[in-house]
Short mmCIF file of C-alpha atoms in Angstrom, two decimals:
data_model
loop_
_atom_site.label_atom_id
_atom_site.label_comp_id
_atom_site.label_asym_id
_atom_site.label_seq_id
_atom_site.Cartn_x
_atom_site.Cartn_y
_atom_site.Cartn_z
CA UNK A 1 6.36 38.68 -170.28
CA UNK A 2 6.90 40.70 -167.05
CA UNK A 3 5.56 43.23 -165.49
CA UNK A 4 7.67 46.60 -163.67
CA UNK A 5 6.23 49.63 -162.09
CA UNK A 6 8.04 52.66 -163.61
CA UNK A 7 6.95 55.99 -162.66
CA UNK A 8 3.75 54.52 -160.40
CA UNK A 9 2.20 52.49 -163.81
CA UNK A 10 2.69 48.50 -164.04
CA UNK A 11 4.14 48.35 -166.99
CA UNK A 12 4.29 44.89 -169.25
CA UNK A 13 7.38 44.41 -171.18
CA UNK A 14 7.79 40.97 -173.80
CA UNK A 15 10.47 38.30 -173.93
CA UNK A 16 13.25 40.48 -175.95
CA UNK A 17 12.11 43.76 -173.14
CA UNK A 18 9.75 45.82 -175.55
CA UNK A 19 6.41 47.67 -173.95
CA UNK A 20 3.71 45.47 -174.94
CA UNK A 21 1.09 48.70 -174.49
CA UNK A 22 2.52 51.76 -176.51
CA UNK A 23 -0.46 53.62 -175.11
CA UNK A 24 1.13 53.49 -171.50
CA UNK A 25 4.02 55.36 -172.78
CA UNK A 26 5.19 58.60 -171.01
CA UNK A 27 8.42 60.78 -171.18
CA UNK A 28 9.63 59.36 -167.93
CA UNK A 29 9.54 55.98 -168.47
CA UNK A 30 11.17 57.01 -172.21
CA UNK A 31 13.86 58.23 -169.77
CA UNK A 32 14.19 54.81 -167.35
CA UNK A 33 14.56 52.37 -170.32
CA UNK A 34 17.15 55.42 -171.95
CA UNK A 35 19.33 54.69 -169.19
CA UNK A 36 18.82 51.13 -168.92
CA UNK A 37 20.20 51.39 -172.47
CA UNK A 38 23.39 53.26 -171.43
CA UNK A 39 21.91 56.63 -172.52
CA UNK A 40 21.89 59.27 -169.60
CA UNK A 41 20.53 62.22 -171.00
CA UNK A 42 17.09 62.26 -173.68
CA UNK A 43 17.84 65.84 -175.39
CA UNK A 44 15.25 67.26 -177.90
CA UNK A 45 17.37 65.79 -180.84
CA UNK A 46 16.52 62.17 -179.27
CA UNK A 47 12.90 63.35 -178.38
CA UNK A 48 12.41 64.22 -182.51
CA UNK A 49 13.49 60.63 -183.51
CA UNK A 50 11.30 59.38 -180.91
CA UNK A 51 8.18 61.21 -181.73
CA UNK A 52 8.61 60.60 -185.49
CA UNK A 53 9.05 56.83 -184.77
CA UNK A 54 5.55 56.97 -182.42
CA UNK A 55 3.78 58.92 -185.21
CA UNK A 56 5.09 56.24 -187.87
CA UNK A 57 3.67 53.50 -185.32
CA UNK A 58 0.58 54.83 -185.14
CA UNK A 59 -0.26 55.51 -188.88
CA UNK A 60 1.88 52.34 -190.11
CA UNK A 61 1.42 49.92 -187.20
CA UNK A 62 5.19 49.44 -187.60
CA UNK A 63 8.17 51.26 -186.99
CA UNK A 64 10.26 53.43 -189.62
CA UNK A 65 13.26 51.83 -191.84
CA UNK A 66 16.16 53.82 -191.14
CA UNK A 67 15.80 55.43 -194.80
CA UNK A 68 12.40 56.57 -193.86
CA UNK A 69 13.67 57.75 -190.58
CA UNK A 70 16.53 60.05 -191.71
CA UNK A 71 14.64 61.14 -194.81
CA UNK A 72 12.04 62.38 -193.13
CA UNK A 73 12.45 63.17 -189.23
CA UNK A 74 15.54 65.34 -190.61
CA UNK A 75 18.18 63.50 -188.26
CA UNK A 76 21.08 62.76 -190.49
CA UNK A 77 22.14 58.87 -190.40
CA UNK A 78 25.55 60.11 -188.73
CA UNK A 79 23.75 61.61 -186.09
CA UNK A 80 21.48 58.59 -185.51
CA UNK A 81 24.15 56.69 -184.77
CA UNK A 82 25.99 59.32 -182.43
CA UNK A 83 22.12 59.78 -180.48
CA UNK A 84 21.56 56.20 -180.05
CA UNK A 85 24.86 54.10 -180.57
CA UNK A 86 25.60 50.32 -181.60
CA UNK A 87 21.81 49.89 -182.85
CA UNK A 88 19.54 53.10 -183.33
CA UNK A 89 16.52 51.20 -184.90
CA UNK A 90 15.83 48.72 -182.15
CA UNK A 91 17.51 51.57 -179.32
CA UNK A 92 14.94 54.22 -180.31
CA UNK A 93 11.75 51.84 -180.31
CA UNK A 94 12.72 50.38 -177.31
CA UNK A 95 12.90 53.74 -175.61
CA UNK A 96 9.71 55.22 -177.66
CA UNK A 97 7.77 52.45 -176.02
CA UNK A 98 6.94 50.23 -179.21
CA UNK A 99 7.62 46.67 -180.48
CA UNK A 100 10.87 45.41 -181.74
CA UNK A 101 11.33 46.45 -185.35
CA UNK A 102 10.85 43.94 -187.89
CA UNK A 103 12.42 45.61 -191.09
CA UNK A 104 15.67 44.87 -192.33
CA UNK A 105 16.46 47.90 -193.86
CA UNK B 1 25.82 38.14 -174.63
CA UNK B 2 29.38 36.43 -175.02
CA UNK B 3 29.54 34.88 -178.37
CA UNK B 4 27.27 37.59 -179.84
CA UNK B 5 29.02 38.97 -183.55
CA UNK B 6 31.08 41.87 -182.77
CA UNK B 7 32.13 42.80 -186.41
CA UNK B 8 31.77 41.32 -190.16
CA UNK B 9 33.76 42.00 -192.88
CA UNK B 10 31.97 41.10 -196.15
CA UNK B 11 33.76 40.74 -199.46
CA UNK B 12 31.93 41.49 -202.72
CA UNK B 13 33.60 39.84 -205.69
CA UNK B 14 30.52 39.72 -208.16
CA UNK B 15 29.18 42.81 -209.96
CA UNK B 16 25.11 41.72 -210.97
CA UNK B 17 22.83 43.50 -209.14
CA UNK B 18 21.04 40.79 -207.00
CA UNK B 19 25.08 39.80 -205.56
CA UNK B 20 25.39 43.13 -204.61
CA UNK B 21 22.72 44.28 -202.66
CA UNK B 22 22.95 40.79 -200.55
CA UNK B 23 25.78 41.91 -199.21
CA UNK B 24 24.74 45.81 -198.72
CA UNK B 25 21.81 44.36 -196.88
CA UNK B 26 23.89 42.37 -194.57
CA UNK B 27 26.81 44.85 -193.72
CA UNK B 28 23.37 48.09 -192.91
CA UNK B 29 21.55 44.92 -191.36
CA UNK B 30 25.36 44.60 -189.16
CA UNK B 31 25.13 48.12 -188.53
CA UNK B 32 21.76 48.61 -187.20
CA UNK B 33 22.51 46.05 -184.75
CA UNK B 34 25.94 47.66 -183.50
CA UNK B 35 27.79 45.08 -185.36
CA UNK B 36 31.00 46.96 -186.54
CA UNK B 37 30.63 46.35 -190.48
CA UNK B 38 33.39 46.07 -193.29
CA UNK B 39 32.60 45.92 -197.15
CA UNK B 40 36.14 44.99 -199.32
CA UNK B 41 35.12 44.74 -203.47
CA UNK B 42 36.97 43.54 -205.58
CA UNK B 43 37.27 41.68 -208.90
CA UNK B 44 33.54 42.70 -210.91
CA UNK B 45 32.65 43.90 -207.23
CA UNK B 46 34.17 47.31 -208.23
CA UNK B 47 31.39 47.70 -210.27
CA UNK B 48 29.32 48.69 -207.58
CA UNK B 49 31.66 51.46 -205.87
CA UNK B 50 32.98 52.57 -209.36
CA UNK B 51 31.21 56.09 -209.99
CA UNK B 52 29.99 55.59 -213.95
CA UNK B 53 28.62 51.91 -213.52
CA UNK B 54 27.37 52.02 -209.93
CA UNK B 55 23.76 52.83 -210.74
CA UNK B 56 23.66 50.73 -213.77
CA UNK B 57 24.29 46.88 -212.09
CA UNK B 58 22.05 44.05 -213.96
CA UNK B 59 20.28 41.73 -213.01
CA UNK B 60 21.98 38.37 -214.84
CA UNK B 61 18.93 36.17 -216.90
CA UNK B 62 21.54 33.74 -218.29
CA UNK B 63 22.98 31.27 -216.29
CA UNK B 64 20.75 31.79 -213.60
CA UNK B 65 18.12 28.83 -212.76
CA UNK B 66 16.59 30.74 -210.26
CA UNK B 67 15.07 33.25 -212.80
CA UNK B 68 12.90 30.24 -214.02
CA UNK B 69 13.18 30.84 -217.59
CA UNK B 70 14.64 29.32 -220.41
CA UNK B 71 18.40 30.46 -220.76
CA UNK B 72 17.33 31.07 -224.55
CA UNK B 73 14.47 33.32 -223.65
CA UNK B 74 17.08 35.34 -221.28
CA UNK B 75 19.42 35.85 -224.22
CA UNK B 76 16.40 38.12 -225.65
CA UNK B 77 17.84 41.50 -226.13
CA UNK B 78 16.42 43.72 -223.22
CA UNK B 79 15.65 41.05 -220.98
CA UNK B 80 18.19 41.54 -218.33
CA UNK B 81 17.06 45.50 -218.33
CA UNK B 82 13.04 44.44 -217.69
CA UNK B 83 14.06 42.14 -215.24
CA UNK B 84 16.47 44.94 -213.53
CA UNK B 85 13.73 47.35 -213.84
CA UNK B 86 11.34 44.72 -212.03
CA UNK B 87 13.59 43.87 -209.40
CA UNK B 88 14.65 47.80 -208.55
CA UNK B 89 10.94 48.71 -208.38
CA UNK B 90 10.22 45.94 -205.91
CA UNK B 91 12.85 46.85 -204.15
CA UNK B 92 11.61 50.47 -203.75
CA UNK B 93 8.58 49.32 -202.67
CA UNK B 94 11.04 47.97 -199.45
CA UNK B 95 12.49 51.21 -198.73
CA UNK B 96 15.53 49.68 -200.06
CA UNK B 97 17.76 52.46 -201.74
CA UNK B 98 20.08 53.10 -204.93
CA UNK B 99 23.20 51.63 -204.73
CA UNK B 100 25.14 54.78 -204.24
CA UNK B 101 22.58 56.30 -201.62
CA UNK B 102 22.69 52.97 -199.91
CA UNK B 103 26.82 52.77 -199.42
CA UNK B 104 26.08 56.51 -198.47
CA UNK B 105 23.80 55.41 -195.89
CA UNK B 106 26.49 52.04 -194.54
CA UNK B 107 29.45 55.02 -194.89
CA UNK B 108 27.64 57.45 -192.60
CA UNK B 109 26.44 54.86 -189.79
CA UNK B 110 30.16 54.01 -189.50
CA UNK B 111 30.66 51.15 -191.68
CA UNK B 112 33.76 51.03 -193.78
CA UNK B 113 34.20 50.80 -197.64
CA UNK B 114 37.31 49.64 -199.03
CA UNK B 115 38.34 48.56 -202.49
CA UNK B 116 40.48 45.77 -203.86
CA UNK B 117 43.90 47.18 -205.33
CA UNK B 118 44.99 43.46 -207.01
CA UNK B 119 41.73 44.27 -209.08
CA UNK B 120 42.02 48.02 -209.20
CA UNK B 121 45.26 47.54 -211.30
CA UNK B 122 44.34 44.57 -213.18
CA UNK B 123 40.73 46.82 -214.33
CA UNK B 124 43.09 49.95 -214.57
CA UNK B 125 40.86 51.99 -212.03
CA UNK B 126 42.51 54.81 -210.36
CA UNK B 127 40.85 55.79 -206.60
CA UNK B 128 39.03 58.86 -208.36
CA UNK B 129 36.82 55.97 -210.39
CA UNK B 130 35.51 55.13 -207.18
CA UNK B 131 32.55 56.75 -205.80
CA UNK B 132 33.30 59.29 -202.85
CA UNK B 133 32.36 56.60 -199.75
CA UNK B 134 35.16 54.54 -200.72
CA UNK B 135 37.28 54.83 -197.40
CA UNK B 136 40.69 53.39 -199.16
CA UNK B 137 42.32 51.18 -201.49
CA UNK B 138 44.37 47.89 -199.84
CA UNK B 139 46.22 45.35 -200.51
CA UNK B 140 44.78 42.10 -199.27
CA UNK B 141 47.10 41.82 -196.63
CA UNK B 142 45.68 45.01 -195.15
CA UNK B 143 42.68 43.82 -195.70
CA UNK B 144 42.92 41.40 -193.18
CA UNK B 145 44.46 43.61 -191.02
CA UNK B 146 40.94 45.75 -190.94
CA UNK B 147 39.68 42.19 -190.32
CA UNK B 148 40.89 41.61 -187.20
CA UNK B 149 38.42 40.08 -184.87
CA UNK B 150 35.90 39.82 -187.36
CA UNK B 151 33.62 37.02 -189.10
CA UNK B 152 34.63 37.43 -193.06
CA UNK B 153 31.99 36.39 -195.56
CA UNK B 154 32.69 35.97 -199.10
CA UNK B 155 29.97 36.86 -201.76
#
């Protein structure tokens, strides 16, 4: 666990760097961990994966499979991969503020 | 971050339903993680990239202890189908797709499907058996080409 201030809110992050408190979320800090990912512009494209995985989150509890993801947010699977490269899954719910996926699919 | 897996190259030589999607698992599972991901089938491995018998892999109830029933009972006519039916519908119930929406799904996230020509010719396939996300046809030697810097795992 450890805490960072991003955007004037302490914010707690766990061992593998996920927001413990989803609820603390905000666009801005979406945008600090975006670029600690190597991703230097959000567009609305990444912003619609990102809201469809925090909608998922809240219903499910858990984050979307990748199926579910493309299926439904209406991001193809190519362009997942182009938005968020080498590892959309755990990328996006890193950046939409929620724990580290567990699904394999 | 040194000796994390950079890229896996999977080979699929068996064409029953529960050693196929092992290895489709795996080589999405690579891909999600931004592990560059090869699948090479050959031998009854083309079974699951060949257009007319893609859908319709089986689950094997002879010869397989772990199905826990007499190898008798799984000689039953229609056994292997109910136990294919059981196992696809559980599988649903994952989110894990069809076999050809699944290679689809490896195809479009960037991992690469090729196809064994030894057993293409000794099966008599032509390329235009194969389903559409079948990237090429090689020899093994090119197969280990593609390989290059990567883990290979044989199923």
């Amino acid at each position: 666990m450890k805490q960072r201030e991003i955007s004037g809110i302490n914010i707690e992050f766990d061992q593998d760097n996920y927001m413990t408190d989803s609820n603390l979320w905000n666009e801005e800090i979406a945008k600090v961990i975006a670029e600690e990912e190597g991703i230097y512009e959000l567009t609305d494209r990444h912003f619609i994966v990102i809201s469809f995985m925090r909608k998922e989150f809240d219903e499910k509890g858990s984050a979307p499979s990748i199926r579910k993801l493309t299926k439904e947010s209406g991001v193809p699977i190519k362009e997942l991969y182009q938005l968020f490269p080498s590892g959309p899954a755990k990328k996006a719910a890193r950046i939409a503020g929620l724990k580290k996926p567990q699904g394999c699919i | 971050m040194e000796n994390s897996i950079k890229k896996v190259s999977i080979i699929v030589s068996r064409g029953s339903l529960e050693e196929v999607y092992p290895a489709l698992i795996m080589a999405n599972g690579a891909r999600m993680e931004g592990i560059e991901a090869n699948l090479f089938f050959t031998f009854f491995g083309l079974d699951a990239i060949e257009r007319k018998k893609m859908e319709h892999l089986k689950v094997a109830t002879v010869g397989n202890p772990a199905m826990h029933i007499p190898t008798m009972i799984g000689m039953i006519p229609g056994m292997s189908a109910f136990a294919t039916k059981k196992m696809k519908s559980e599988m649903e119930k994952l989110d894990i797709p069809p076999v050809g929406e699944f290679l689809e799904m490896i195809h479009d996230s960037g991992g690469k499907i090729y196809a064994c020509r030894a057993a293409m010719d000794m099966f008599h396939l032509k390329k235009d058996d194969l389903c559409e996300c079948v990237d090429e046809v090689l020899t093994i030697g090119e197969f280990y080409e593609r390989s290059a810097g990567s883990q290979i795992i044989f199923t």
